[in-house]
Short mmCIF file of C-alpha atoms and ligand atoms in Angstrom, two decimals:
data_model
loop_
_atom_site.label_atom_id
_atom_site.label_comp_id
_atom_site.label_asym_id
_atom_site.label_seq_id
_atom_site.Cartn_x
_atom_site.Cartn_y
_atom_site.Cartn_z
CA UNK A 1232 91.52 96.80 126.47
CA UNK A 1233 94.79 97.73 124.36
CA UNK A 1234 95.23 96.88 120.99
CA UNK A 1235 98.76 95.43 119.62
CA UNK A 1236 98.28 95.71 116.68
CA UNK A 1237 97.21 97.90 113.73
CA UNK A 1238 93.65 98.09 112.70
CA UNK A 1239 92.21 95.83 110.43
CA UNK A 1240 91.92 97.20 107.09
CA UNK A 1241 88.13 97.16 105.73
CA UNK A 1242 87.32 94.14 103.50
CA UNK A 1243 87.60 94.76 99.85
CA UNK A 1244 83.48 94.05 99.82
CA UNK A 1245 82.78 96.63 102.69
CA UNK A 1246 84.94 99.12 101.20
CA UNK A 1247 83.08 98.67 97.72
CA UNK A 1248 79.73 99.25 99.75
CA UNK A 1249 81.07 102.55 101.45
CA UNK A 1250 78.64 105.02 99.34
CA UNK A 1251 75.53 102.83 100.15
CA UNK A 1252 77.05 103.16 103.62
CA UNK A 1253 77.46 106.67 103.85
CA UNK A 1254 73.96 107.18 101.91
CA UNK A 1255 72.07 104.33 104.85
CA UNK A 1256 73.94 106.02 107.88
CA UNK A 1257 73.19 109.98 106.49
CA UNK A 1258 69.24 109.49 107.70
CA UNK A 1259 69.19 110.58 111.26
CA UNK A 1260 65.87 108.40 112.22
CA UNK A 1261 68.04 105.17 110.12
CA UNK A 1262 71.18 105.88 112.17
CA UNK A 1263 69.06 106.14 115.73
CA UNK A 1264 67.57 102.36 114.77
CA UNK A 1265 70.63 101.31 113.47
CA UNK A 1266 72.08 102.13 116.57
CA UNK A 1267 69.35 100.65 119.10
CA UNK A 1268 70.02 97.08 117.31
CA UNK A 1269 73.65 97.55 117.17
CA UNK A 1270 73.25 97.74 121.18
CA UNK A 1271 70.98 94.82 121.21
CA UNK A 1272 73.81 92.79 118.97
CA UNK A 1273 77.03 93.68 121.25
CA UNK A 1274 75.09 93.33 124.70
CA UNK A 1275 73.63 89.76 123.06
CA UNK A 1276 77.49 88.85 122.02
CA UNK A 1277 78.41 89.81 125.55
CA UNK A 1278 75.77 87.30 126.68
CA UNK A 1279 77.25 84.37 124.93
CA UNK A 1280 81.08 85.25 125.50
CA UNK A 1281 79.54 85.08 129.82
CA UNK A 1282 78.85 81.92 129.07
CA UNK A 1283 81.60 81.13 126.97
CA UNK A 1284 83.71 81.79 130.24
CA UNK A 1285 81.31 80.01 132.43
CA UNK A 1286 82.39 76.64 130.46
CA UNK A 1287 85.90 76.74 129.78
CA UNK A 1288 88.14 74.90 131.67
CA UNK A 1289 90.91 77.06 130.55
CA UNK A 1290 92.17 79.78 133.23
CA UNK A 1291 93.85 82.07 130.62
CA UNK A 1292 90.71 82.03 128.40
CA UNK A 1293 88.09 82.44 131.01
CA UNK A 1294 89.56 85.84 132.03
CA UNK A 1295 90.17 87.05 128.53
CA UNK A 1296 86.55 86.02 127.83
CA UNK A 1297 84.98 87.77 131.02
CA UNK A 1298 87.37 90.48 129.46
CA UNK A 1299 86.03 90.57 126.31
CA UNK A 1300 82.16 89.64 127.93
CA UNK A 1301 82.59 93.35 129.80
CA UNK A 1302 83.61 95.21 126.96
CA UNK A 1303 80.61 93.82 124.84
CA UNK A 1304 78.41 95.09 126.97
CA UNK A 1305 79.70 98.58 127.08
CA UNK A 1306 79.36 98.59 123.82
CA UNK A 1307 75.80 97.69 123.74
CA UNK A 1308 76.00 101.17 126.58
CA UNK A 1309 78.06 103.25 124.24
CA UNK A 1310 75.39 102.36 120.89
CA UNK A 1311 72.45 102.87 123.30
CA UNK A 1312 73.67 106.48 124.92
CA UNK A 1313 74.41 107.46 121.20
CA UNK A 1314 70.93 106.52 120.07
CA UNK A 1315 69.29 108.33 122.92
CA UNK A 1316 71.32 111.51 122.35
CA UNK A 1317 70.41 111.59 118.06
CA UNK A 1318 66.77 110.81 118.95
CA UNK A 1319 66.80 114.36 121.14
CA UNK A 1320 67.72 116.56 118.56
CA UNK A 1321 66.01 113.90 116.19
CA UNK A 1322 62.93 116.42 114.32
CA UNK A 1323 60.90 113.36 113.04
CA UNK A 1324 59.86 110.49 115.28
CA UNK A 1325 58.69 108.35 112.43
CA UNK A 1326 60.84 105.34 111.67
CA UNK A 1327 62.48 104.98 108.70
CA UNK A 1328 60.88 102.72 105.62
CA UNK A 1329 64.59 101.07 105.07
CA UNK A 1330 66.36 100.85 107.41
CA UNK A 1331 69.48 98.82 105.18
CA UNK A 1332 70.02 96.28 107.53
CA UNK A 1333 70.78 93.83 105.02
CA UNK A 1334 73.83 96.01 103.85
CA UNK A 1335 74.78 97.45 106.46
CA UNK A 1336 74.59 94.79 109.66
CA UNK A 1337 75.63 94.84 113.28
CA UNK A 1338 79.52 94.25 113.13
CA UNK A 1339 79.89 90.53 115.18
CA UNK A 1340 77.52 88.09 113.09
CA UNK A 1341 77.81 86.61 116.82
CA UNK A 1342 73.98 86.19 116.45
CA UNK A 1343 75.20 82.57 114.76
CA UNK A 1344 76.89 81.64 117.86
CA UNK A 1345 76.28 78.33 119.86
CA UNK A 1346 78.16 78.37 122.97
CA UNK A 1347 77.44 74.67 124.48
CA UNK A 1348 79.01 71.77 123.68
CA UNK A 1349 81.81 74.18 121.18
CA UNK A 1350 85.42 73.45 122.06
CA UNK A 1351 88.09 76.17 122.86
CA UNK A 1352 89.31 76.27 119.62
CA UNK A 1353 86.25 76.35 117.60
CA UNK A 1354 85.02 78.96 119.82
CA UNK A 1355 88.25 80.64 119.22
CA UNK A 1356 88.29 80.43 115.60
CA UNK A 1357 84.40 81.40 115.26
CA UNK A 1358 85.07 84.80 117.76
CA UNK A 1359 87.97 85.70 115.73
CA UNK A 1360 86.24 85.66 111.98
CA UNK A 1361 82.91 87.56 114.15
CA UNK A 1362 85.55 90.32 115.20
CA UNK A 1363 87.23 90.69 112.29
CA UNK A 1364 84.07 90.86 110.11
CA UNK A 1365 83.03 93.39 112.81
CA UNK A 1366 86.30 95.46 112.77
CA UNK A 1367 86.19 95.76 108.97
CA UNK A 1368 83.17 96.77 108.92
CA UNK A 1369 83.14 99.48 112.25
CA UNK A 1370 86.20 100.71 109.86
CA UNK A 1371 83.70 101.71 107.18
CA UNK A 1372 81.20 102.90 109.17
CA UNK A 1373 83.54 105.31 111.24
CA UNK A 1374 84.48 106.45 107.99
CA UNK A 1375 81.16 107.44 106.73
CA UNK A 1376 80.23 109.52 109.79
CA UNK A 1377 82.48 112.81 108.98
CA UNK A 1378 78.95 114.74 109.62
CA UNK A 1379 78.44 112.59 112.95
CA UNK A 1380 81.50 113.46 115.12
CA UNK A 1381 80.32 112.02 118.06
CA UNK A 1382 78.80 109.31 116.80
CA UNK A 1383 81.94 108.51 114.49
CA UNK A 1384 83.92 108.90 117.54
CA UNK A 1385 81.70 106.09 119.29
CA UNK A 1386 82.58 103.89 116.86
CA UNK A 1387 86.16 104.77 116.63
CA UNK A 1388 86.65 103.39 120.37
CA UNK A 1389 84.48 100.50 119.67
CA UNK A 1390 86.83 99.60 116.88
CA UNK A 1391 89.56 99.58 119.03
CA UNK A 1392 88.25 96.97 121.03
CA UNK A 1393 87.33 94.85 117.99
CA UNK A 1394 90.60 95.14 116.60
CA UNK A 1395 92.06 93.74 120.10
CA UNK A 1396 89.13 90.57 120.24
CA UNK A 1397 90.18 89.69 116.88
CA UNK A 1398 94.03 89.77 117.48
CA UNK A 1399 93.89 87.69 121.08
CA UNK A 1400 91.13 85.18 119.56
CA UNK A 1401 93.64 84.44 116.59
CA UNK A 1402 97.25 84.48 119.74
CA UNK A 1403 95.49 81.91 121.82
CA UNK A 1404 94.00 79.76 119.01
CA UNK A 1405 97.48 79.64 118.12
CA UNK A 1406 97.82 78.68 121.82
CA UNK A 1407 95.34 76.12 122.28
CA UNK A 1408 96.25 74.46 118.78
CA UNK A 1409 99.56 75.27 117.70
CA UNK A 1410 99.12 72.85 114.94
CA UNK A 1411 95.64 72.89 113.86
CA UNK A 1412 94.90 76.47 114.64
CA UNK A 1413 94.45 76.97 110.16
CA UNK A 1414 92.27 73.99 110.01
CA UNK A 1415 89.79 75.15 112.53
CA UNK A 1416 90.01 78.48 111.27
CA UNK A 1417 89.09 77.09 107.71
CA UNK A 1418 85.93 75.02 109.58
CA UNK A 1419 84.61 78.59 111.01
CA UNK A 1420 85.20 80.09 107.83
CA UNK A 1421 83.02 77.50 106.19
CA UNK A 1422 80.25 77.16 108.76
CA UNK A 1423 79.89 81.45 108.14
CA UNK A 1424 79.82 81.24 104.31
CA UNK A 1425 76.79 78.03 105.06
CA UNK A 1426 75.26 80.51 107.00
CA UNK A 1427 75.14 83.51 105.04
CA UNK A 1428 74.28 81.10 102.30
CA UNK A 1429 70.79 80.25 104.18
CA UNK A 1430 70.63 83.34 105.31
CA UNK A 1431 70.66 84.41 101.24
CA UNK A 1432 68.49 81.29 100.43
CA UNK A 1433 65.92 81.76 102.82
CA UNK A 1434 65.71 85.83 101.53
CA UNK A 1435 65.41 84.72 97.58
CA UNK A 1436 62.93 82.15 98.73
CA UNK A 1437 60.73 84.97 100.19
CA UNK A 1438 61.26 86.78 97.89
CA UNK A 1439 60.20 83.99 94.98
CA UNK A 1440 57.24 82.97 97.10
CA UNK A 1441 55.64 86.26 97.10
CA UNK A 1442 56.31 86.55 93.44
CA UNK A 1443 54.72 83.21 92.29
CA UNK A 1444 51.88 83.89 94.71
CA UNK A 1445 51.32 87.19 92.54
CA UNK A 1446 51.54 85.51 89.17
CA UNK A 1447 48.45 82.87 90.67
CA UNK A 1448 46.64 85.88 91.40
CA UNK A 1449 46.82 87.86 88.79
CA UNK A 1450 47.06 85.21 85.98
CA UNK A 1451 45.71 81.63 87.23
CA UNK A 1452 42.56 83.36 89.47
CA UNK A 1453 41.06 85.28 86.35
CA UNK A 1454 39.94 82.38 84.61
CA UNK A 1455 38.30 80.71 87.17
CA UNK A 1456 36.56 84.22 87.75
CA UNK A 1457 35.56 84.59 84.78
CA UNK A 1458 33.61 81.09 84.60
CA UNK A 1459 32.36 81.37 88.16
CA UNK A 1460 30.77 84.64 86.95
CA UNK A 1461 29.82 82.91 83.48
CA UNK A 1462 27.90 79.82 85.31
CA UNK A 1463 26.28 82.28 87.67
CA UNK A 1464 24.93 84.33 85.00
CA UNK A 1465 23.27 81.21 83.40
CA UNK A 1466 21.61 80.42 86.90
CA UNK A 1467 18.28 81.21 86.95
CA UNK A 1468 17.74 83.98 89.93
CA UNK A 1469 14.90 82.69 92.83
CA UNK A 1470 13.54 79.42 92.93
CA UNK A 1471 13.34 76.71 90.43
CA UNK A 1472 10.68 74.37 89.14
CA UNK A 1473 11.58 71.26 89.62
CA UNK A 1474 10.01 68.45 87.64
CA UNK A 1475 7.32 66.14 89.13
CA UNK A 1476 9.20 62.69 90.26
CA UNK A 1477 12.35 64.29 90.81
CA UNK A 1478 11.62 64.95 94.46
CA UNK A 1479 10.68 61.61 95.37
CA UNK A 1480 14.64 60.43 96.05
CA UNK A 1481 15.30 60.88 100.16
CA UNK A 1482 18.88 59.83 98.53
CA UNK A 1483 19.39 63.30 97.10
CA UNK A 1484 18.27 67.16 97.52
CA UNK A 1485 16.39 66.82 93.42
FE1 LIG B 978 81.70 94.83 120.24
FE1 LIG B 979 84.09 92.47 119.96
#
């Protein structure tokens, strides 16, 4: 696909995380898995935008969408190839201890997408803030790879694919809701930042649960140590007398 327009500038955030980029995609064995699941996240996208143009009743958008579906997957081709070719010349086949995927992610975010029972426009709205996130940050990443020509050069035709998804999504939401198209875009903008908000929450809360799971073990468990060894020290060791009459109960063991 063409673009028509110029590509999206990087967000101020992605461009402020360009030397944690550069230092996550310098690893060789980080860039091969970063790769691999950047081909699992475009041929995944491509998956849902299939069946984003199996359920549209619009003509116009099912072919852009089969479009788009097509080009998604030769992404997920391009990352995979890529991958393949780095893990040849690749010295060490260990995997990497951190791999940054956190702060550095696959470009769509389509991963949050729920094809049924959306309408054109949300869909619309939802794909365009996905390619745009993924433009800006393919932008970034292309940057970083001056030691990676081939690789950077990968990404530099994926980008210009991104950069046309995001410009059609935004022409035919325009389309499909001439006067609502800001509104809806507003709705997909909120339903991300929910997202990434759980997506933070439910980090933190890991996070906090291991910690206060460490305190208990480390500061609530010696104490009760301590007096489980205390009581069994004042146990007498092998059998006890027990004194005449107390055995008589069938109630209790003395
Ligand atoms: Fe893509
Ligand atoms: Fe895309």
């Amino acid at each position: 696909m063409d673009s028509a327009r110029p590509h999206e500038r990087p967000t101020a955030f992605d461009r402020m995380l360009t030397p944690v980029h550069r230092w996550i995609w310098s690893d060789t064995d980080r860039r091969v898995q970063k790769l691999l699941r950047f081909s699992e996240t475009e041929t995944d996208g491509g998956r849902d935008i299939l069946r984003a143009a199996e359920v549209t009743s619009d003509p116009l958008l099912r072919r852009l969408y089969l479009e788009h579906a097509i080009d998604e997957f030769r992404h997920g081709i391009l990352f995979r190839h890529r991958a393949a070719e780095l893990l040849k010349v690749s010295a060490s086949r260990s995997s990497p201890g951190f791999d940054g995927d956190w702060l550095a992610p696959g470009g769509h975010g389509l991963d949050d997408l729920q094809v049924d029972g959306e309408s054109d426009s949300s869909m619309l709205a939802f794909l365009h803030l996905s390619e745009k996130a993924a433009a800006s940050r393919f932008t970034v990443y292309r940057d970083v790879m001056q030691h990676d020509p081939p690789t950077r050069a990968v990404f530099e035709e994926i980008l210009h694919d991104e950069t046309f998804h995001m410009n059609y999504t935004l022409t035919q939401l325009a389309r499909v809701e001439p006067e609502r198209h800001r509104r809806h875009l507003w709705g997909a903008r909120l339903s991300r930042l929910w997202k990434a908000y759980l997506r933070l929450a439910t980090a933190l809360a890991g996070i906090l649960g291991s910690m206060l799971l460490a305190i208990q073990y480390f500061v609530l468990l010696p104490p009760f140590a301590w007096l489980a060894k205390r009581a069994a020290h004042r146990e007498g060791s092998g059998w006890t007398m027990v004194s005449p009459g107390h055995g008589d109960s069938l109630d209790r063991q003395y």
